[in-house]
Amino acid sequence: AQSVTQPDIHITVSEGASLELRCNYSYGATPYLFWYVQSPGQGLQLLLKYFSGDTLVQGIKGFEAEFKRSQSSFNLRKPSVHWSDAAEYFCAVGSMNRDDKIIFGKGTRLHILP
Amino acid sequence: GAVVSQHPSRVICKSGTSVKIECRSLDFQATTMFWYRQFPKQSLMLMATSNEGSKATYEQGVEKDKFLINHASLTLSTLTVTSAHPEDSSFYICSARVGPLYNQPQHFGDGTRLSIL
């Protein structure tokens, strides 16, 4: 069964600084990978997804993520964060099987210092 | 595109009341919708998968008689929390998948904050 780990519960960066949120997955075949963002009291918004092809994926709001099979990672990056990026970020992995489930990591809360 | 509307956004009610939460896909047809529960500062816990025209598939440990799910059309799924108790208080989120393929992403509603007094 697939699983996903987000090692950092909290991350704090200064506004304008670069950001990298870590995500490691476990799956026997090529996974389908997602990053979602959740603002307080709201649902989840899809930032980007990876299914196949180019391992560097561009998303919305200036985010990108790179799929590294050798490291079983799908880290999320942004070159310069804005105060509005403060939120909870979830990495998720999907299965190629008929099993419909997407498994979510426990999330990383991003704090932005002014 | 791919907008999911969830209603109501917040419910406060007395213990023993049944509460219905609606999840609508506004600009696409969703053959599959998902219901999640999120505890404070935790990840999403999948409760059930709702397929249009058929019975929902519940995750282990989720009481199907407690959490009734109906997916009567390609744009609407409902979750009814029957005889709600304070331990049912939580943040409930629905999502809908665009198209039938299992590798397509889910799009989420804004959630419903349920508080049982």
PDB file of C-alpha atoms in Angstrom:
ATOM      1  CA  ALA A   1       0.000   0.000   0.000  1.00  0.00           C
ATOM      2  CA  GLN A   2       1.133   3.497  -0.669  1.00  0.00           C
ATOM      3  CA  SER A   3       2.112   5.930   2.059  1.00  0.00           C
ATOM      4  CA  VAL A   4       3.416   9.461   2.265  1.00  0.00           C
ATOM      5  CA  THR A   5       5.554  11.194   4.852  1.00  0.00           C
ATOM      6  CA  GLN A   6       5.977  14.880   5.471  1.00  0.00           C
ATOM      7  CA  PRO A   7       8.875  15.067   7.933  1.00  0.00           C
ATOM      8  CA  ASP A   8       8.350  18.690   8.945  1.00  0.00           C
ATOM      9  CA  ILE A   9       5.294  19.544  11.015  1.00  0.00           C
ATOM     10  CA  HIS A  10       6.104  23.260  11.051  1.00  0.00           C
ATOM     11  CA  ILE A  11       8.291  25.399   8.814  1.00  0.00           C
ATOM     12  CA  THR A  12       9.007  29.090   9.368  1.00  0.00           C
ATOM     13  CA  VAL A  13      10.535  31.289   6.690  1.00  0.00           C
ATOM     14  CA  SER A  14      10.881  35.002   6.187  1.00  0.00           C
ATOM     15  CA  GLU A  15       8.837  36.743   3.547  1.00  0.00           C
ATOM     16  CA  GLY A  16      10.796  36.823   0.317  1.00  0.00           C
ATOM     17  CA  ALA A  17      12.903  33.815   1.239  1.00  0.00           C
ATOM     18  CA  SER A  18      12.894  30.570  -0.679  1.00  0.00           C
ATOM     19  CA  LEU A  19      10.880  27.587   0.474  1.00  0.00           C
ATOM     20  CA  GLU A  20      11.160  23.843   0.236  1.00  0.00           C
ATOM     21  CA  LEU A  21       8.645  21.477   1.815  1.00  0.00           C
ATOM     22  CA  ARG A  22       9.632  17.851   1.940  1.00  0.00           C
ATOM     23  CA  CYS A  23       7.553  14.876   0.931  1.00  0.00           C
ATOM     24  CA  ASN A  24       8.608  11.255   0.755  1.00  0.00           C
ATOM     25  CA  TYR A  25       6.398   8.490  -0.541  1.00  0.00           C
ATOM     26  CA  SER A  26       6.322   4.748  -0.528  1.00  0.00           C
ATOM     27  CA  TYR A  27       4.845   2.911  -3.457  1.00  0.00           C
ATOM     28  CA  GLY A  28       5.922  -0.045  -5.540  1.00  0.00           C
ATOM     29  CA  ALA A  29       5.242   1.455  -8.946  1.00  0.00           C
ATOM     30  CA  THR A  30       5.096   4.942 -10.378  1.00  0.00           C
ATOM     31  CA  PRO A  31       2.928   6.963  -8.037  1.00  0.00           C
ATOM     32  CA  TYR A  32       0.587   9.764  -8.791  1.00  0.00           C
ATOM     33  CA  LEU A  33       1.620  12.666  -6.598  1.00  0.00           C
ATOM     34  CA  PHE A  34      -0.165  15.824  -5.525  1.00  0.00           C
ATOM     35  CA  TRP A  35       0.390  18.892  -3.411  1.00  0.00           C
ATOM     36  CA  TYR A  36      -2.569  20.637  -1.832  1.00  0.00           C
ATOM     37  CA  VAL A  37      -2.784  23.795   0.259  1.00  0.00           C
ATOM     38  CA  GLN A  38      -5.322  24.428   3.001  1.00  0.00           C
ATOM     39  CA  SER A  39      -6.017  27.829   4.513  1.00  0.00           C
ATOM     40  CA  PRO A  40      -7.522  27.863   8.015  1.00  0.00           C
ATOM     41  CA  GLY A  41     -11.113  26.712   8.111  1.00  0.00           C
ATOM     42  CA  GLN A  42     -11.240  25.946   4.424  1.00  0.00           C
ATOM     43  CA  GLY A  43     -11.008  23.028   2.069  1.00  0.00           C
ATOM     44  CA  LEU A  44      -8.000  21.979   0.052  1.00  0.00           C
ATOM     45  CA  GLN A  45      -6.796  23.573  -3.158  1.00  0.00           C
ATOM     46  CA  LEU A  46      -4.731  21.644  -5.654  1.00  0.00           C
ATOM     47  CA  LEU A  47      -1.344  23.277  -6.255  1.00  0.00           C
ATOM     48  CA  LEU A  48       0.097  20.795  -8.704  1.00  0.00           C
ATOM     49  CA  LYS A  49       0.201  17.150  -9.686  1.00  0.00           C
ATOM     50  CA  TYR A  50       2.587  14.642 -11.196  1.00  0.00           C
ATOM     51  CA  PHE A  51       1.559  11.617 -13.217  1.00  0.00           C
ATOM     52  CA  SER A  52       4.341  11.048 -15.717  1.00  0.00           C
ATOM     53  CA  GLY A  53       6.733  12.849 -18.038  1.00  0.00           C
ATOM     54  CA  ASP A  54       8.759  15.860 -16.999  1.00  0.00           C
ATOM     55  CA  THR A  55       9.802  15.389 -13.394  1.00  0.00           C
ATOM     56  CA  LEU A  56       9.709  19.115 -12.670  1.00  0.00           C
ATOM     57  CA  VAL A  57       6.109  20.170 -12.349  1.00  0.00           C
ATOM     58  CA  GLN A  58       4.873  23.736 -12.350  1.00  0.00           C
ATOM     59  CA  GLY A  59       1.819  24.641 -10.340  1.00  0.00           C
ATOM     60  CA  ILE A  60      -0.274  27.601  -9.385  1.00  0.00           C
ATOM     61  CA  LYS A  61       0.827  30.515  -7.208  1.00  0.00           C
ATOM     62  CA  GLY A  62       4.451  30.171  -8.285  1.00  0.00           C
ATOM     63  CA  PHE A  63       4.969  26.720  -6.779  1.00  0.00           C
ATOM     64  CA  GLU A  64       6.854  23.874  -8.363  1.00  0.00           C
ATOM     65  CA  ALA A  65       7.721  20.344  -7.318  1.00  0.00           C
ATOM     66  CA  GLU A  66      10.288  17.855  -8.478  1.00  0.00           C
ATOM     67  CA  PHE A  67       9.734  14.123  -8.617  1.00  0.00           C
ATOM     68  CA  LYS A  68      12.890  12.203  -7.748  1.00  0.00           C
ATOM     69  CA  ARG A  69      12.344   8.502  -8.108  1.00  0.00           C
ATOM     70  CA  SER A  70      15.747   7.575  -6.673  1.00  0.00           C
ATOM     71  CA  GLN A  71      14.921   9.427  -3.472  1.00  0.00           C
ATOM     72  CA  SER A  72      11.195   8.635  -3.425  1.00  0.00           C
ATOM     73  CA  SER A  73      10.596  12.339  -2.973  1.00  0.00           C
ATOM     74  CA  PHE A  74       8.309  15.008  -4.323  1.00  0.00           C
ATOM     75  CA  ASN A  75       9.417  18.215  -2.635  1.00  0.00           C
ATOM     76  CA  LEU A  76       7.528  21.445  -3.083  1.00  0.00           C
ATOM     77  CA  ARG A  77       9.450  24.637  -3.749  1.00  0.00           C
ATOM     78  CA  LYS A  78       8.882  28.320  -4.197  1.00  0.00           C
ATOM     79  CA  PRO A  79      11.672  30.813  -4.890  1.00  0.00           C
ATOM     80  CA  SER A  80      10.163  33.689  -2.905  1.00  0.00           C
ATOM     81  CA  VAL A  81       7.318  33.292  -0.429  1.00  0.00           C
ATOM     82  CA  HIS A  82       4.630  35.831   0.288  1.00  0.00           C
ATOM     83  CA  TRP A  83       2.779  36.367   3.559  1.00  0.00           C
ATOM     84  CA  SER A  84      -0.329  34.933   1.888  1.00  0.00           C
ATOM     85  CA  ASP A  85       1.440  31.588   1.485  1.00  0.00           C
ATOM     86  CA  ALA A  86       1.045  30.907   5.201  1.00  0.00           C
ATOM     87  CA  ALA A  87      -1.135  27.786   5.316  1.00  0.00           C
ATOM     88  CA  GLU A  88      -1.099  24.019   5.757  1.00  0.00           C
ATOM     89  CA  TYR A  89       0.399  22.042   2.903  1.00  0.00           C
ATOM     90  CA  PHE A  90      -0.454  18.429   2.213  1.00  0.00           C
ATOM     91  CA  CYS A  91       1.392  16.027  -0.016  1.00  0.00           C
ATOM     92  CA  ALA A  92      -0.681  13.127  -1.345  1.00  0.00           C
ATOM     93  CA  VAL A  93      -0.003   9.952  -3.271  1.00  0.00           C
ATOM     94  CA  GLY A  94      -2.399   8.068  -5.470  1.00  0.00           C
ATOM     95  CA  SER A  95      -2.426   4.512  -6.699  1.00  0.00           C
ATOM     96  CA  MET A  96      -2.319   3.124 -10.204  1.00  0.00           C
ATOM     97  CA  ASN A  97      -4.616   0.356  -9.075  1.00  0.00           C
ATOM     98  CA  ARG A  98      -8.381   0.466  -9.196  1.00  0.00           C
ATOM     99  CA  ASP A  99      -8.276   1.461  -5.560  1.00  0.00           C
ATOM    100  CA  ASP A 100      -9.608   4.992  -5.597  1.00  0.00           C
ATOM    101  CA  LYS A 101      -7.911   6.221  -2.478  1.00  0.00           C
ATOM    102  CA  ILE A 102      -5.504   9.082  -2.304  1.00  0.00           C
ATOM    103  CA  ILE A 103      -3.358   8.984   0.811  1.00  0.00           C
ATOM    104  CA  PHE A 104      -2.503  12.286   2.437  1.00  0.00           C
ATOM    105  CA  GLY A 105       0.520  13.148   4.485  1.00  0.00           C
ATOM    106  CA  LYS A 106       0.042  14.711   7.885  1.00  0.00           C
ATOM    107  CA  GLY A 107       0.739  18.155   6.564  1.00  0.00           C
ATOM    108  CA  THR A 108       3.305  20.888   7.065  1.00  0.00           C
ATOM    109  CA  ARG A 109       2.230  24.188   8.504  1.00  0.00           C
ATOM    110  CA  LEU A 110       4.048  27.095   6.933  1.00  0.00           C
ATOM    111  CA  HIS A 111       4.606  30.252   8.958  1.00  0.00           C
ATOM    112  CA  ILE A 112       5.828  33.435   7.319  1.00  0.00           C
ATOM    113  CA  LEU A 113       7.847  36.029   9.210  1.00  0.00           C
ATOM    114  CA  PRO A 114       7.384  39.638   8.078  1.00  0.00           C
TER     115      PRO A 114
ATOM    116  CA  GLY B   1     -13.108  25.218 -13.497  1.00  0.00           C
ATOM    117  CA  ALA B   2     -13.627  22.188 -11.242  1.00  0.00           C
ATOM    118  CA  VAL B   3     -15.484  23.998  -8.483  1.00  0.00           C
ATOM    119  CA  VAL B   4     -16.929  22.041  -5.598  1.00  0.00           C
ATOM    120  CA  SER B   5     -19.469  23.673  -3.334  1.00  0.00           C
ATOM    121  CA  GLN B   6     -20.107  22.358   0.157  1.00  0.00           C
ATOM    122  CA  HIS B   7     -23.028  23.487   2.291  1.00  0.00           C
ATOM    123  CA  PRO B   8     -23.473  24.465   5.041  1.00  0.00           C
ATOM    124  CA  SER B   9     -20.094  25.835   6.042  1.00  0.00           C
ATOM    125  CA  ARG B  10     -20.910  25.678   9.729  1.00  0.00           C
ATOM    126  CA  VAL B  11     -23.492  23.860  11.803  1.00  0.00           C
ATOM    127  CA  ILE B  12     -24.146  24.084  15.515  1.00  0.00           C
ATOM    128  CA  CYS B  13     -26.829  21.807  16.861  1.00  0.00           C
ATOM    129  CA  LYS B  14     -27.982  19.845  19.864  1.00  0.00           C
ATOM    130  CA  SER B  15     -27.019  16.290  20.610  1.00  0.00           C
ATOM    131  CA  GLY B  16     -29.366  13.787  18.983  1.00  0.00           C
ATOM    132  CA  THR B  17     -30.009  15.916  15.917  1.00  0.00           C
ATOM    133  CA  SER B  18     -29.367  14.612  12.414  1.00  0.00           C
ATOM    134  CA  VAL B  19     -27.344  16.881  10.172  1.00  0.00           C
ATOM    135  CA  LYS B  20     -27.152  16.794   6.393  1.00  0.00           C
ATOM    136  CA  ILE B  21     -24.161  18.168   4.490  1.00  0.00           C
ATOM    137  CA  GLU B  22     -24.310  18.693   0.741  1.00  0.00           C
ATOM    138  CA  CYS B  23     -21.461  18.479  -1.729  1.00  0.00           C
ATOM    139  CA  ARG B  24     -22.008  19.736  -5.256  1.00  0.00           C
ATOM    140  CA  SER B  25     -19.782  19.802  -8.299  1.00  0.00           C
ATOM    141  CA  LEU B  26     -20.762  23.047  -9.980  1.00  0.00           C
ATOM    142  CA  ASP B  27     -19.141  22.895 -13.384  1.00  0.00           C
ATOM    143  CA  PHE B  28     -18.410  19.244 -13.967  1.00  0.00           C
ATOM    144  CA  GLN B  29     -19.923  15.834 -13.461  1.00  0.00           C
ATOM    145  CA  ALA B  30     -18.435  13.799 -10.676  1.00  0.00           C
ATOM    146  CA  THR B  31     -18.949  10.074 -10.833  1.00  0.00           C
ATOM    147  CA  THR B  32     -16.998   9.738  -7.613  1.00  0.00           C
ATOM    148  CA  MET B  33     -17.054  11.913  -4.542  1.00  0.00           C
ATOM    149  CA  PHE B  34     -15.161  11.455  -1.310  1.00  0.00           C
ATOM    150  CA  TRP B  35     -15.961  12.364   2.259  1.00  0.00           C
ATOM    151  CA  TYR B  36     -13.206  13.176   4.713  1.00  0.00           C
ATOM    152  CA  ARG B  37     -13.038  14.056   8.350  1.00  0.00           C
ATOM    153  CA  GLN B  38     -10.316  16.266   9.694  1.00  0.00           C
ATOM    154  CA  PHE B  39      -9.477  16.604  13.359  1.00  0.00           C
ATOM    155  CA  PRO B  40      -7.746  19.771  14.579  1.00  0.00           C
ATOM    156  CA  LYS B  41      -4.207  20.106  13.276  1.00  0.00           C
ATOM    157  CA  GLN B  42      -4.334  16.695  11.651  1.00  0.00           C
ATOM    158  CA  SER B  43      -4.529  15.296   8.175  1.00  0.00           C
ATOM    159  CA  LEU B  44      -7.625  14.206   6.340  1.00  0.00           C
ATOM    160  CA  MET B  45      -9.138  10.869   7.198  1.00  0.00           C
ATOM    161  CA  LEU B  46     -11.079   9.263   4.379  1.00  0.00           C
ATOM    162  CA  MET B  47     -14.495   8.197   5.604  1.00  0.00           C
ATOM    163  CA  ALA B  48     -16.114   6.894   2.462  1.00  0.00           C
ATOM    164  CA  THR B  49     -16.114   6.908  -1.295  1.00  0.00           C
ATOM    165  CA  SER B  50     -19.392   7.868  -2.881  1.00  0.00           C
ATOM    166  CA  ASN B  51     -20.228   6.555  -6.338  1.00  0.00           C
ATOM    167  CA  GLU B  52     -23.155   7.906  -8.288  1.00  0.00           C
ATOM    168  CA  GLY B  53     -26.011   5.462  -8.425  1.00  0.00           C
ATOM    169  CA  SER B  54     -24.499   2.892  -6.112  1.00  0.00           C
ATOM    170  CA  LYS B  55     -23.815   2.342  -2.444  1.00  0.00           C
ATOM    171  CA  ALA B  56     -20.960   4.176  -0.847  1.00  0.00           C
ATOM    172  CA  THR B  57     -17.816   2.337   0.157  1.00  0.00           C
ATOM    173  CA  TYR B  58     -16.934   2.995   3.771  1.00  0.00           C
ATOM    174  CA  GLU B  59     -13.488   2.855   5.293  1.00  0.00           C
ATOM    175  CA  GLN B  60     -12.802   0.492   8.120  1.00  0.00           C
ATOM    176  CA  GLY B  61     -14.073   1.801  11.424  1.00  0.00           C
ATOM    177  CA  VAL B  62     -16.596   4.210   9.917  1.00  0.00           C
ATOM    178  CA  GLU B  63     -20.183   3.392  10.882  1.00  0.00           C
ATOM    179  CA  LYS B  64     -22.331   3.346   7.762  1.00  0.00           C
ATOM    180  CA  ASP B  65     -25.511   3.657   9.788  1.00  0.00           C
ATOM    181  CA  LYS B  66     -24.112   6.693  11.532  1.00  0.00           C
ATOM    182  CA  PHE B  67     -22.815   8.446   8.453  1.00  0.00           C
ATOM    183  CA  LEU B  68     -25.340   8.025   5.658  1.00  0.00           C
ATOM    184  CA  ILE B  69     -24.107   8.881   2.203  1.00  0.00           C
ATOM    185  CA  ASN B  70     -26.262   9.402  -0.845  1.00  0.00           C
ATOM    186  CA  HIS B  71     -24.961  10.159  -4.333  1.00  0.00           C
ATOM    187  CA  ALA B  72     -28.144  10.430  -6.329  1.00  0.00           C
ATOM    188  CA  SER B  73     -26.827  12.491  -9.225  1.00  0.00           C
ATOM    189  CA  LEU B  74     -23.571  13.244 -10.994  1.00  0.00           C
ATOM    190  CA  THR B  75     -23.343  16.606  -9.266  1.00  0.00           C
ATOM    191  CA  LEU B  76     -24.572  15.984  -5.747  1.00  0.00           C
ATOM    192  CA  SER B  77     -23.553  13.821  -2.821  1.00  0.00           C
ATOM    193  CA  THR B  78     -24.887  14.198   0.695  1.00  0.00           C
ATOM    194  CA  LEU B  79     -23.548  13.099   4.052  1.00  0.00           C
ATOM    195  CA  THR B  80     -26.034  12.784   6.898  1.00  0.00           C
ATOM    196  CA  VAL B  81     -24.707  12.467  10.397  1.00  0.00           C
ATOM    197  CA  THR B  82     -27.514  10.694  12.207  1.00  0.00           C
ATOM    198  CA  SER B  83     -28.241  11.267  15.884  1.00  0.00           C
ATOM    199  CA  ALA B  84     -25.129  13.365  16.228  1.00  0.00           C
ATOM    200  CA  HIS B  85     -23.216  13.435  19.487  1.00  0.00           C
ATOM    201  CA  PRO B  86     -20.428  15.712  20.728  1.00  0.00           C
ATOM    202  CA  GLU B  87     -17.768  13.224  19.599  1.00  0.00           C
ATOM    203  CA  ASP B  88     -19.009  13.728  16.038  1.00  0.00           C
ATOM    204  CA  SER B  89     -17.933  17.365  16.185  1.00  0.00           C
ATOM    205  CA  SER B  90     -15.308  17.829  13.516  1.00  0.00           C
ATOM    206  CA  PHE B  91     -14.454  19.402  10.193  1.00  0.00           C
ATOM    207  CA  TYR B  92     -15.971  17.439   7.322  1.00  0.00           C
ATOM    208  CA  ILE B  93     -14.659  17.929   3.804  1.00  0.00           C
ATOM    209  CA  CYS B  94     -15.938  16.535   0.541  1.00  0.00           C
ATOM    210  CA  SER B  95     -14.111  16.216  -2.727  1.00  0.00           C
ATOM    211  CA  ALA B  96     -15.059  15.275  -6.243  1.00  0.00           C
ATOM    212  CA  ARG B  97     -13.017  13.672  -8.920  1.00  0.00           C
ATOM    213  CA  VAL B  98     -13.081  15.084 -12.417  1.00  0.00           C
ATOM    214  CA  GLY B  99     -13.824  12.211 -14.728  1.00  0.00           C
ATOM    215  CA  PRO B 100     -13.713   8.462 -14.195  1.00  0.00           C
ATOM    216  CA  LEU B 101      -9.975   7.913 -14.206  1.00  0.00           C
ATOM    217  CA  TYR B 102      -8.378   6.957 -10.952  1.00  0.00           C
ATOM    218  CA  ASN B 103      -5.352   9.151 -11.564  1.00  0.00           C
ATOM    219  CA  GLN B 104      -7.237  12.393 -11.857  1.00  0.00           C
ATOM    220  CA  PRO B 105      -7.020  14.794  -8.930  1.00  0.00           C
ATOM    221  CA  GLN B 106      -9.739  15.496  -6.462  1.00  0.00           C
ATOM    222  CA  HIS B 107     -11.174  18.956  -6.052  1.00  0.00           C
ATOM    223  CA  PHE B 108     -12.307  19.922  -2.605  1.00  0.00           C
ATOM    224  CA  GLY B 109     -15.165  21.810  -1.079  1.00  0.00           C
ATOM    225  CA  ASP B 110     -14.508  24.381   1.616  1.00  0.00           C
ATOM    226  CA  GLY B 111     -15.571  22.059   4.398  1.00  0.00           C
ATOM    227  CA  THR B 112     -18.275  22.023   7.053  1.00  0.00           C
ATOM    228  CA  ARG B 113     -17.507  22.747  10.676  1.00  0.00           C
ATOM    229  CA  LEU B 114     -19.897  20.619  12.724  1.00  0.00           C
ATOM    230  CA  SER B 115     -20.299  21.419  16.409  1.00  0.00           C
ATOM    231  CA  ILE B 116     -22.582  19.260  18.531  1.00  0.00           C
ATOM    232  CA  LEU B 117     -23.572  20.699  21.872  1.00  0.00           C
TER     233      LEU B 117
END
